[in-house]
Short mmCIF file of N, CA and C in Angstrom, two decimals:
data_model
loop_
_atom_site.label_atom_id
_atom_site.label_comp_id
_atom_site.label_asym_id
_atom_site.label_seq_id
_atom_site.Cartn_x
_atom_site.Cartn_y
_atom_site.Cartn_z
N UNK A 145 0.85 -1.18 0.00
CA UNK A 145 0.00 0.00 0.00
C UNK A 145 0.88 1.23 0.00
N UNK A 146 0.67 2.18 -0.70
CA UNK A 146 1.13 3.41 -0.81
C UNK A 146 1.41 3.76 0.61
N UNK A 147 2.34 4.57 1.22
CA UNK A 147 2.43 5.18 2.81
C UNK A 147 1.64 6.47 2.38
N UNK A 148 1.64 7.10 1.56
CA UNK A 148 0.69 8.17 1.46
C UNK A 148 -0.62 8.08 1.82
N UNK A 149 -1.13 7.31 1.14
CA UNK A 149 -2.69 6.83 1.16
C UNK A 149 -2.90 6.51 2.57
N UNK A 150 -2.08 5.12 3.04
CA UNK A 150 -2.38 4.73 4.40
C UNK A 150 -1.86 5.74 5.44
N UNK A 151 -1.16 6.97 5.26
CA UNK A 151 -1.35 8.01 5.97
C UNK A 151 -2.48 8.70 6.00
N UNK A 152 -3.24 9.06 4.60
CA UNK A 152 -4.22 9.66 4.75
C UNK A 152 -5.60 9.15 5.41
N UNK A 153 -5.58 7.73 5.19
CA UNK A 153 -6.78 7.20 5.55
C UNK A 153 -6.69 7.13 7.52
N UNK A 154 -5.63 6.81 7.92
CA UNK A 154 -5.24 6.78 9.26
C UNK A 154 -5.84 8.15 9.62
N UNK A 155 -5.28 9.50 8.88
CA UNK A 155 -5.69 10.73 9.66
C UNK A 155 -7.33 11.06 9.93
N UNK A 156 -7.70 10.32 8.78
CA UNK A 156 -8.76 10.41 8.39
C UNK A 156 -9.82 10.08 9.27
N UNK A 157 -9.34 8.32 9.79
CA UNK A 157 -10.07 7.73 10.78
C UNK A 157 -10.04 8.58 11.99
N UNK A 158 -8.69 8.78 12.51
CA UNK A 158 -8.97 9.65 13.50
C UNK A 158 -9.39 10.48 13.88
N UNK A 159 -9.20 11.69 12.67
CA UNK A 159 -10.50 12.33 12.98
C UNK A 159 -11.39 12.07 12.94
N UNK A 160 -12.02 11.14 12.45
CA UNK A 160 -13.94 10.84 12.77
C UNK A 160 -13.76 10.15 13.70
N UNK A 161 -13.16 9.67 14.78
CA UNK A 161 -12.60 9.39 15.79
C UNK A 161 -13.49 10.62 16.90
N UNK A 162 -12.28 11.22 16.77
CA UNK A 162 -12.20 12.62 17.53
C UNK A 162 -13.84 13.36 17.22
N UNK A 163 -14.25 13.45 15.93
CA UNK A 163 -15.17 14.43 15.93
C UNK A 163 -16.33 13.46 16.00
N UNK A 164 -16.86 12.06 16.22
CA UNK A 164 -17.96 11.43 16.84
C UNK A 164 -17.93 11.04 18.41
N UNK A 165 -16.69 11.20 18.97
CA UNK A 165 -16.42 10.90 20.60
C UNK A 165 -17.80 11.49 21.37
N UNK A 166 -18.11 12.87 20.81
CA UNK A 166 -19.17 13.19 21.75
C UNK A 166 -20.40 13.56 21.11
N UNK A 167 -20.79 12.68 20.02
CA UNK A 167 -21.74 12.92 19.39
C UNK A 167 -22.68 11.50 19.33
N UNK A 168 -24.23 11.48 19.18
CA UNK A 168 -24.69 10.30 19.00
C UNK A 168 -23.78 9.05 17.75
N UNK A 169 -23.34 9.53 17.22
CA UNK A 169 -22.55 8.65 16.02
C UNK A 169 -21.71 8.24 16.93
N UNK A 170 -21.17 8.13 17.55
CA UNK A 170 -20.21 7.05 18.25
C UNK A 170 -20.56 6.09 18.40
N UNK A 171 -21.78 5.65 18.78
CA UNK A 171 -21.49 4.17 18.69
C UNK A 171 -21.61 3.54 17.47
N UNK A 172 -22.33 3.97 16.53
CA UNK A 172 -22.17 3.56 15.40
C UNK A 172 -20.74 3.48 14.68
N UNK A 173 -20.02 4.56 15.32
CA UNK A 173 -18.34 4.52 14.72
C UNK A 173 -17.43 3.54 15.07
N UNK A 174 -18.05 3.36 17.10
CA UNK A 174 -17.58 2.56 17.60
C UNK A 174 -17.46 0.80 16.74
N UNK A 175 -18.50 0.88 16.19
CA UNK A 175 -19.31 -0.39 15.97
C UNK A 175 -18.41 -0.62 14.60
N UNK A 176 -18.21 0.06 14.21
CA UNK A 176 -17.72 -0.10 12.54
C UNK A 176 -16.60 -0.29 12.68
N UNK A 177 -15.91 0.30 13.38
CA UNK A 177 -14.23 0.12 13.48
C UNK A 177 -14.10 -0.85 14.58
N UNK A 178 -14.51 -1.12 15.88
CA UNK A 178 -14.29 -2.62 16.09
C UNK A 178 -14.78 -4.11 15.23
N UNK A 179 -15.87 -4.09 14.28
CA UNK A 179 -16.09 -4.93 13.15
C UNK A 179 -14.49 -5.07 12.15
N UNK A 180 -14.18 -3.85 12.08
CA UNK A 180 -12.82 -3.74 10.73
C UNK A 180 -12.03 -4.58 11.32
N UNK A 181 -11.36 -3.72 12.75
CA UNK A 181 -9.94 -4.33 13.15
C UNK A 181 -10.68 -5.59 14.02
N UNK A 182 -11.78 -6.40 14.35
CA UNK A 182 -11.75 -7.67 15.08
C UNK A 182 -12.03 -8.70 13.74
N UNK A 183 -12.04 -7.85 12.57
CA UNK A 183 -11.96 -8.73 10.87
C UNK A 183 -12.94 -10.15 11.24
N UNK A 184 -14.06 -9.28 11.63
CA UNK A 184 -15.18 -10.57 11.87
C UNK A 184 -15.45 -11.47 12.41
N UNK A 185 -14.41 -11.51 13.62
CA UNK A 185 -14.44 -12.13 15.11
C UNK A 185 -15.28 -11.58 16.23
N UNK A 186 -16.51 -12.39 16.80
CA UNK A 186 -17.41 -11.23 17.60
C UNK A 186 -16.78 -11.34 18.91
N UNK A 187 -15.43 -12.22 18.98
CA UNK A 187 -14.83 -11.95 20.31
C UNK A 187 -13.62 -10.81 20.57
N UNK A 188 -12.84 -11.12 19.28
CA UNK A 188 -12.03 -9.57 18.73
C UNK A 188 -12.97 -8.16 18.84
N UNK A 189 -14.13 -8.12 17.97
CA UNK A 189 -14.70 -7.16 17.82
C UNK A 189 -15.31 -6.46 19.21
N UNK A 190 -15.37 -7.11 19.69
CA UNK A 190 -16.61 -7.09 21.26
C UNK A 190 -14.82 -6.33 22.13
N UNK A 191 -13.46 -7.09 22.14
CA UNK A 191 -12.54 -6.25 22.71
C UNK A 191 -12.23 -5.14 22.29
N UNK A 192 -11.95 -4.88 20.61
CA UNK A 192 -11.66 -3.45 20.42
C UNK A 192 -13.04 -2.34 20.85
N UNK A 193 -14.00 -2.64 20.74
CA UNK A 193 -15.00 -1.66 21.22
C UNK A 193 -14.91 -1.53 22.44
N UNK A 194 -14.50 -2.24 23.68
CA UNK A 194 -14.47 -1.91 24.69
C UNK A 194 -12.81 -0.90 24.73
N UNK A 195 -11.68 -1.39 23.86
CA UNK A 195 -10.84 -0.90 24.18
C UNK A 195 -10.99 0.70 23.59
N UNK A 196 -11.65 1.19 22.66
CA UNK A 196 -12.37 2.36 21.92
C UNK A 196 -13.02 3.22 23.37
N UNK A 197 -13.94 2.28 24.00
CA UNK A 197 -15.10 2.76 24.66
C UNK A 197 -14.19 3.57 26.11
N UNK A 198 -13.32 2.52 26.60
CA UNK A 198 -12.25 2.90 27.48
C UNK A 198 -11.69 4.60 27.07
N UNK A 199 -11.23 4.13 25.76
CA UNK A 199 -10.61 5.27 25.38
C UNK A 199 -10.67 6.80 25.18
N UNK A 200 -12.70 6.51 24.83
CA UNK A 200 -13.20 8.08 24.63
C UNK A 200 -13.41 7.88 26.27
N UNK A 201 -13.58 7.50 27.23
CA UNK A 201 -13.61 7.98 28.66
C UNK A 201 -12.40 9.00 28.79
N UNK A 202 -10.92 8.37 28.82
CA UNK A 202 -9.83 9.14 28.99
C UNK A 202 -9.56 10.13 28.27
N UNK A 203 -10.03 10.15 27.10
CA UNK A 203 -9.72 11.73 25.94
C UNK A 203 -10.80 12.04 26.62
N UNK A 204 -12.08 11.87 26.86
CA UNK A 204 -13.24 13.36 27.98
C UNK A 204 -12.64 13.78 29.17
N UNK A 205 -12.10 12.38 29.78
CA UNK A 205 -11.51 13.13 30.88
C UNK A 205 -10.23 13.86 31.06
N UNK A 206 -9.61 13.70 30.20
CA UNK A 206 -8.23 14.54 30.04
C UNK A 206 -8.73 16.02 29.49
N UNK A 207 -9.82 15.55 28.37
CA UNK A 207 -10.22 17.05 28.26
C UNK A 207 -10.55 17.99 28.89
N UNK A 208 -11.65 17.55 29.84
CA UNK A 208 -12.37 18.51 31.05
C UNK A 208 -10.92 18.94 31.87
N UNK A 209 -10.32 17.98 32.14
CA UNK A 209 -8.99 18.37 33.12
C UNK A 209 -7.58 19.11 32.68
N UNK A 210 -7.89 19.53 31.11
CA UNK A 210 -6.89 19.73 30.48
C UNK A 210 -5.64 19.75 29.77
N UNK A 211 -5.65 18.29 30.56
CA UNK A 211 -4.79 17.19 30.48
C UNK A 211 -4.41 16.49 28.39
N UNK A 212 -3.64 17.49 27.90
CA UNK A 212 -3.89 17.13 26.37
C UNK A 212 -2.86 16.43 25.93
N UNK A 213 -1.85 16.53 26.76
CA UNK A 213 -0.90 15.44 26.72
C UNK A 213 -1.61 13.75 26.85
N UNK A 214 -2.64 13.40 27.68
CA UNK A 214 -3.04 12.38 27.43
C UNK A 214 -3.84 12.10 26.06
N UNK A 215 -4.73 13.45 25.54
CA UNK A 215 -5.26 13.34 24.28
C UNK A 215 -4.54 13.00 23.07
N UNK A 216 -3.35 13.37 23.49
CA UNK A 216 -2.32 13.15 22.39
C UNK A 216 -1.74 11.87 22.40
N UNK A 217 -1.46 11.19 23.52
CA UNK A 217 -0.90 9.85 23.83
C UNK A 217 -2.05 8.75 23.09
N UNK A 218 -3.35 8.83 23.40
CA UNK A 218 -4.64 8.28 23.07
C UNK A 218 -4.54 8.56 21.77
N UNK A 219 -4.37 9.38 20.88
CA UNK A 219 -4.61 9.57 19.56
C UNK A 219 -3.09 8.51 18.88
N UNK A 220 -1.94 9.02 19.04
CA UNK A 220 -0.94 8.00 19.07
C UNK A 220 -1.21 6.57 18.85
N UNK A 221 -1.89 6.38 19.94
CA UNK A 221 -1.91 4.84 20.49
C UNK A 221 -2.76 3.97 18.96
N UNK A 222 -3.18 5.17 18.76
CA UNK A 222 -4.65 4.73 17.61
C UNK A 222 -4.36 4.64 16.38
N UNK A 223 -3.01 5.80 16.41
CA UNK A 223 -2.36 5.72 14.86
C UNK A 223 -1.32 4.87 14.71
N UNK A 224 -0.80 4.45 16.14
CA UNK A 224 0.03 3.07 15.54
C UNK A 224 -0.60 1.64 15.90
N UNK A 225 -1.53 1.79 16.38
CA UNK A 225 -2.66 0.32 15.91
C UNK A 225 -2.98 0.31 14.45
N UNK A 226 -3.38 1.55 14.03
CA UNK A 226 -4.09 1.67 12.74
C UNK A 226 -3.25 1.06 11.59
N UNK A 227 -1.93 1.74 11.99
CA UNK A 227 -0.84 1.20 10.99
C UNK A 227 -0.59 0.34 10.92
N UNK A 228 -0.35 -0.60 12.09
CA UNK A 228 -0.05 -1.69 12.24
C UNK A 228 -0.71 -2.79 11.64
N UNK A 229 -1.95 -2.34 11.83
CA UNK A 229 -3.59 -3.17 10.95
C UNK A 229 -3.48 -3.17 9.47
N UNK A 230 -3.18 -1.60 9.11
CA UNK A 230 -3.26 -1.49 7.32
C UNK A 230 -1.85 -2.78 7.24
N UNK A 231 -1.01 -2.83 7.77
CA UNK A 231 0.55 -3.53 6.73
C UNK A 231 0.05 -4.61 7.47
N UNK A 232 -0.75 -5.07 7.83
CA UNK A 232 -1.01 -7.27 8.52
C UNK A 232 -2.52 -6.65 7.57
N UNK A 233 -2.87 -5.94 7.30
CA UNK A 233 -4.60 -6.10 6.06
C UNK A 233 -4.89 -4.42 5.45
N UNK A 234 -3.87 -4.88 4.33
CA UNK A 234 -3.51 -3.80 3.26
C UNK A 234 -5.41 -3.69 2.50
N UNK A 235 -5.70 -5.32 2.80
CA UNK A 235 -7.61 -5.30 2.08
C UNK A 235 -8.18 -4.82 2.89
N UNK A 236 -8.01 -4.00 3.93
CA UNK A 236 -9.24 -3.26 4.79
C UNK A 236 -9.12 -1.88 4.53
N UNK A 237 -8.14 -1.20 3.67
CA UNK A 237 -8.06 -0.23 3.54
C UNK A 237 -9.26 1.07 2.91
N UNK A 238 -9.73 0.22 1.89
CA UNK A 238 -10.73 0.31 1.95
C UNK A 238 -12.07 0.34 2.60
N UNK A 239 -12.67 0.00 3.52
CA UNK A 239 -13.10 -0.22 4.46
C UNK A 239 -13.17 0.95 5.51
N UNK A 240 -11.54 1.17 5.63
CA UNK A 240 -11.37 2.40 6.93
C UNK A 240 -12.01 3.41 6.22
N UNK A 241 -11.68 3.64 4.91
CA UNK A 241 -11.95 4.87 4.11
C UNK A 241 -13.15 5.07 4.11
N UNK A 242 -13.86 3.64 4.08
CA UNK A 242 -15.88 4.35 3.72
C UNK A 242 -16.20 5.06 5.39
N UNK A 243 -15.68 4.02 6.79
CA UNK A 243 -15.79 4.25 7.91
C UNK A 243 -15.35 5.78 7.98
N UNK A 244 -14.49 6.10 7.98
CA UNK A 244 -13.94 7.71 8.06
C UNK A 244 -14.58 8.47 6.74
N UNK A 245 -15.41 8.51 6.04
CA UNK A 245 -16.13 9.35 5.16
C UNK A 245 -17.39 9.43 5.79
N UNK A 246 -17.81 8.06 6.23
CA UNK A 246 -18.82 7.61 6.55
C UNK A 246 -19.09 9.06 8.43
N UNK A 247 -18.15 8.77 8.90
CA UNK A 247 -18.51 9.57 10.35
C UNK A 247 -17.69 10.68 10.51
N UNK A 248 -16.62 11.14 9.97
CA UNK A 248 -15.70 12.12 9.37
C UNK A 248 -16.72 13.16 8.81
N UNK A 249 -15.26 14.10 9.06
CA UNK A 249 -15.80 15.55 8.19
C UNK A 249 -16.47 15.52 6.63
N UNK A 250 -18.09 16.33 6.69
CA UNK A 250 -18.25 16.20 5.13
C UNK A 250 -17.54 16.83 4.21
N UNK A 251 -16.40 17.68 4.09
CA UNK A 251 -15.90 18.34 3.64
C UNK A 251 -15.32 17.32 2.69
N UNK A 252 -15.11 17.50 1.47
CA UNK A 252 -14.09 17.07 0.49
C UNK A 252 -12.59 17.20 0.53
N UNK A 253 -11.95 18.49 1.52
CA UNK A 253 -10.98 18.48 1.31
C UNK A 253 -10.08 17.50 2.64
N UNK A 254 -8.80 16.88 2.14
CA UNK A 254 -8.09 16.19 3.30
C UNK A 254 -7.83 17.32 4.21
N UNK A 255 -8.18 16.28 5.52
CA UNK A 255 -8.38 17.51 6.99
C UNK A 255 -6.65 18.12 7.29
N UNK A 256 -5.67 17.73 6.51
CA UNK A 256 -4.49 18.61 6.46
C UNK A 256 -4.90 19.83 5.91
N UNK A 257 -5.45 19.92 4.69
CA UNK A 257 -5.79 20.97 4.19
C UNK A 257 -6.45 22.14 4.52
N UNK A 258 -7.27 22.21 5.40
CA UNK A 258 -8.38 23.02 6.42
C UNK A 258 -7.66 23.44 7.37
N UNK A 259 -6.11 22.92 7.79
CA UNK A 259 -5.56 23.63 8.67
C UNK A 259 -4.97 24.65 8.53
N UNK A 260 -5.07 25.79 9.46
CA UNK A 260 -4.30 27.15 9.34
C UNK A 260 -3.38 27.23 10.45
N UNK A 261 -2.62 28.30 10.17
CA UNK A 261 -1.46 28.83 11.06
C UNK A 261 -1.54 30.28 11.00
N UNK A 262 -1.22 30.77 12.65
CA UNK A 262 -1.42 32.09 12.41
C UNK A 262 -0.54 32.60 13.46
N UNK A 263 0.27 33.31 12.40
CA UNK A 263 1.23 34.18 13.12
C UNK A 263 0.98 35.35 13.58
N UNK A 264 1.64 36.05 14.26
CA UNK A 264 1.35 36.85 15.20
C UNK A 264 2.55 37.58 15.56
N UNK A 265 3.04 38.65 14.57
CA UNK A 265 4.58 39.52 14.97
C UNK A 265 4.43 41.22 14.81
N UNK A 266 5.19 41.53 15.67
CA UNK A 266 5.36 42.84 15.84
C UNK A 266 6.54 43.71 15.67
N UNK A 267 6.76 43.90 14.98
CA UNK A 267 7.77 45.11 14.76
C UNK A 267 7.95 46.60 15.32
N UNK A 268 9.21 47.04 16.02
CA UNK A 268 9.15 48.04 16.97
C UNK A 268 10.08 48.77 16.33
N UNK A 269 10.06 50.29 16.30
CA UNK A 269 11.72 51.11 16.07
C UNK A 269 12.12 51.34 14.61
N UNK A 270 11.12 50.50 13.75
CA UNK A 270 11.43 50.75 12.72
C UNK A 270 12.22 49.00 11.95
N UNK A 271 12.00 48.17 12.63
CA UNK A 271 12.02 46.93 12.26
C UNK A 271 11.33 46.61 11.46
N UNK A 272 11.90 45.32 10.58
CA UNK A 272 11.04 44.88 9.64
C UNK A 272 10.77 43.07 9.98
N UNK A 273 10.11 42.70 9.49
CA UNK A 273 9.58 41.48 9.80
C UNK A 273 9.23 40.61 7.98
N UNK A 274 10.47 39.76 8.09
CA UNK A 274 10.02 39.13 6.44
C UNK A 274 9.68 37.50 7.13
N UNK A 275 8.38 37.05 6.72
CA UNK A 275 7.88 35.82 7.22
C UNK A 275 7.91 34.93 5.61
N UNK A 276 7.86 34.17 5.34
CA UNK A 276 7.16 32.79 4.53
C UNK A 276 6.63 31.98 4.84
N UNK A 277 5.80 31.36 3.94
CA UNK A 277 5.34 30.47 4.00
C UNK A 277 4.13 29.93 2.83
N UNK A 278 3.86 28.62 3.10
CA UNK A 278 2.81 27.80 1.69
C UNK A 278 1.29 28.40 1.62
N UNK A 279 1.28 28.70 0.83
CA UNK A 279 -0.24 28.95 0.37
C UNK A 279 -0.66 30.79 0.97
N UNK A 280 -1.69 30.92 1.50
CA UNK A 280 -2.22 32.28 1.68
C UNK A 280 -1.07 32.92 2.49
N UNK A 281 -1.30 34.50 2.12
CA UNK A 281 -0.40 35.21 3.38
C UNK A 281 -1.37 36.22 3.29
N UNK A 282 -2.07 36.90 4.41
CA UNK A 282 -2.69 37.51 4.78
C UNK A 282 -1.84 38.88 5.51
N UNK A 283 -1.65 39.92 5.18
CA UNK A 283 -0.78 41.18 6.07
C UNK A 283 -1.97 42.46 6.53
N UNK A 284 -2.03 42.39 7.86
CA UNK A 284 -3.04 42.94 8.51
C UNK A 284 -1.96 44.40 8.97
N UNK A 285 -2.05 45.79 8.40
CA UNK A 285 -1.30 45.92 9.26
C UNK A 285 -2.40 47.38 10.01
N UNK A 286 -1.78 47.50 11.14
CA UNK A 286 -2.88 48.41 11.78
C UNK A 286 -2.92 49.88 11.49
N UNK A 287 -4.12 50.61 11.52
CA UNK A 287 -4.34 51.53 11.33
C UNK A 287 -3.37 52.86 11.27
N UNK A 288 -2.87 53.53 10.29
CA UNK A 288 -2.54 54.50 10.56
C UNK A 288 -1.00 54.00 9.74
N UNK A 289 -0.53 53.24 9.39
CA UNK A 289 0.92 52.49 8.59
C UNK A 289 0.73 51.77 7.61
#
């Protein structure tokens, strides 16, 4: 399998991961992705949903507590299961993809793409400030300069 692709589909899952955790679609997400990775074992399948179910407990509760270092450890944990799954069943790849379209963002574009960055510099005394970077550059500068 391409590492591109099975990168994208991994990000992919996770975010519909992340963005059904606290929505009625979770269990339905739950349900679909322990079916994939227990590959039609209802004793496999029945563990990854509990190990899922475990999981959105600790990303809520790290959230409320602020705790995002655990959100981040939890998301980790998910992208190297995931990987691990696509290279032992390169044929489920497919699969993840309908699952993550399926409860994922409707947007068309890959959720890399939707991300922004925003800088934030100030120049004093007569300084200048030369930034780069990919795609838009936006120069706000304030009133009166």
């Amino acid at each position: 399998m391409d590492p591109t692709s099975e990168a994208t589909i991994i990000v992919a899952v996770i975010a519909a991961l992340a963005k059904s955790i606290t929505t009625d679609a979770w269990t339905g997400f739950k349900g679909g992705l322990g079916k994939i990775l227990g590959r039609g074992n209802k004793d496999e399948t029945a563990r990854e949903e509990e190990q899922l179910e475990r999981d959105k407990d600790r990303i809520l509760a790290a959230r409320e507590s602020g705790k995002t270092d655990l959100v981040d450890r939890v998301d980790t944990k998910w992208t190297v299961r995931l990987q691990e799954f696509l290279e032992d069943h390169p044929e489920c790849a497919d699969e993840l993809r309908a699952l993550a379209e399926l409860y994922g963002d409707e947007s068309d574009e890959p959720p890399t793409a939707r991300q922004s960055v925003v800088n934030r510099n100030i120049a004093m005394g007569g300084s200048r400030i030369i930034s780069s970077g990919i795609g838009d550059v936006n120069v706000n500068l304030p009133s009166g300069e």
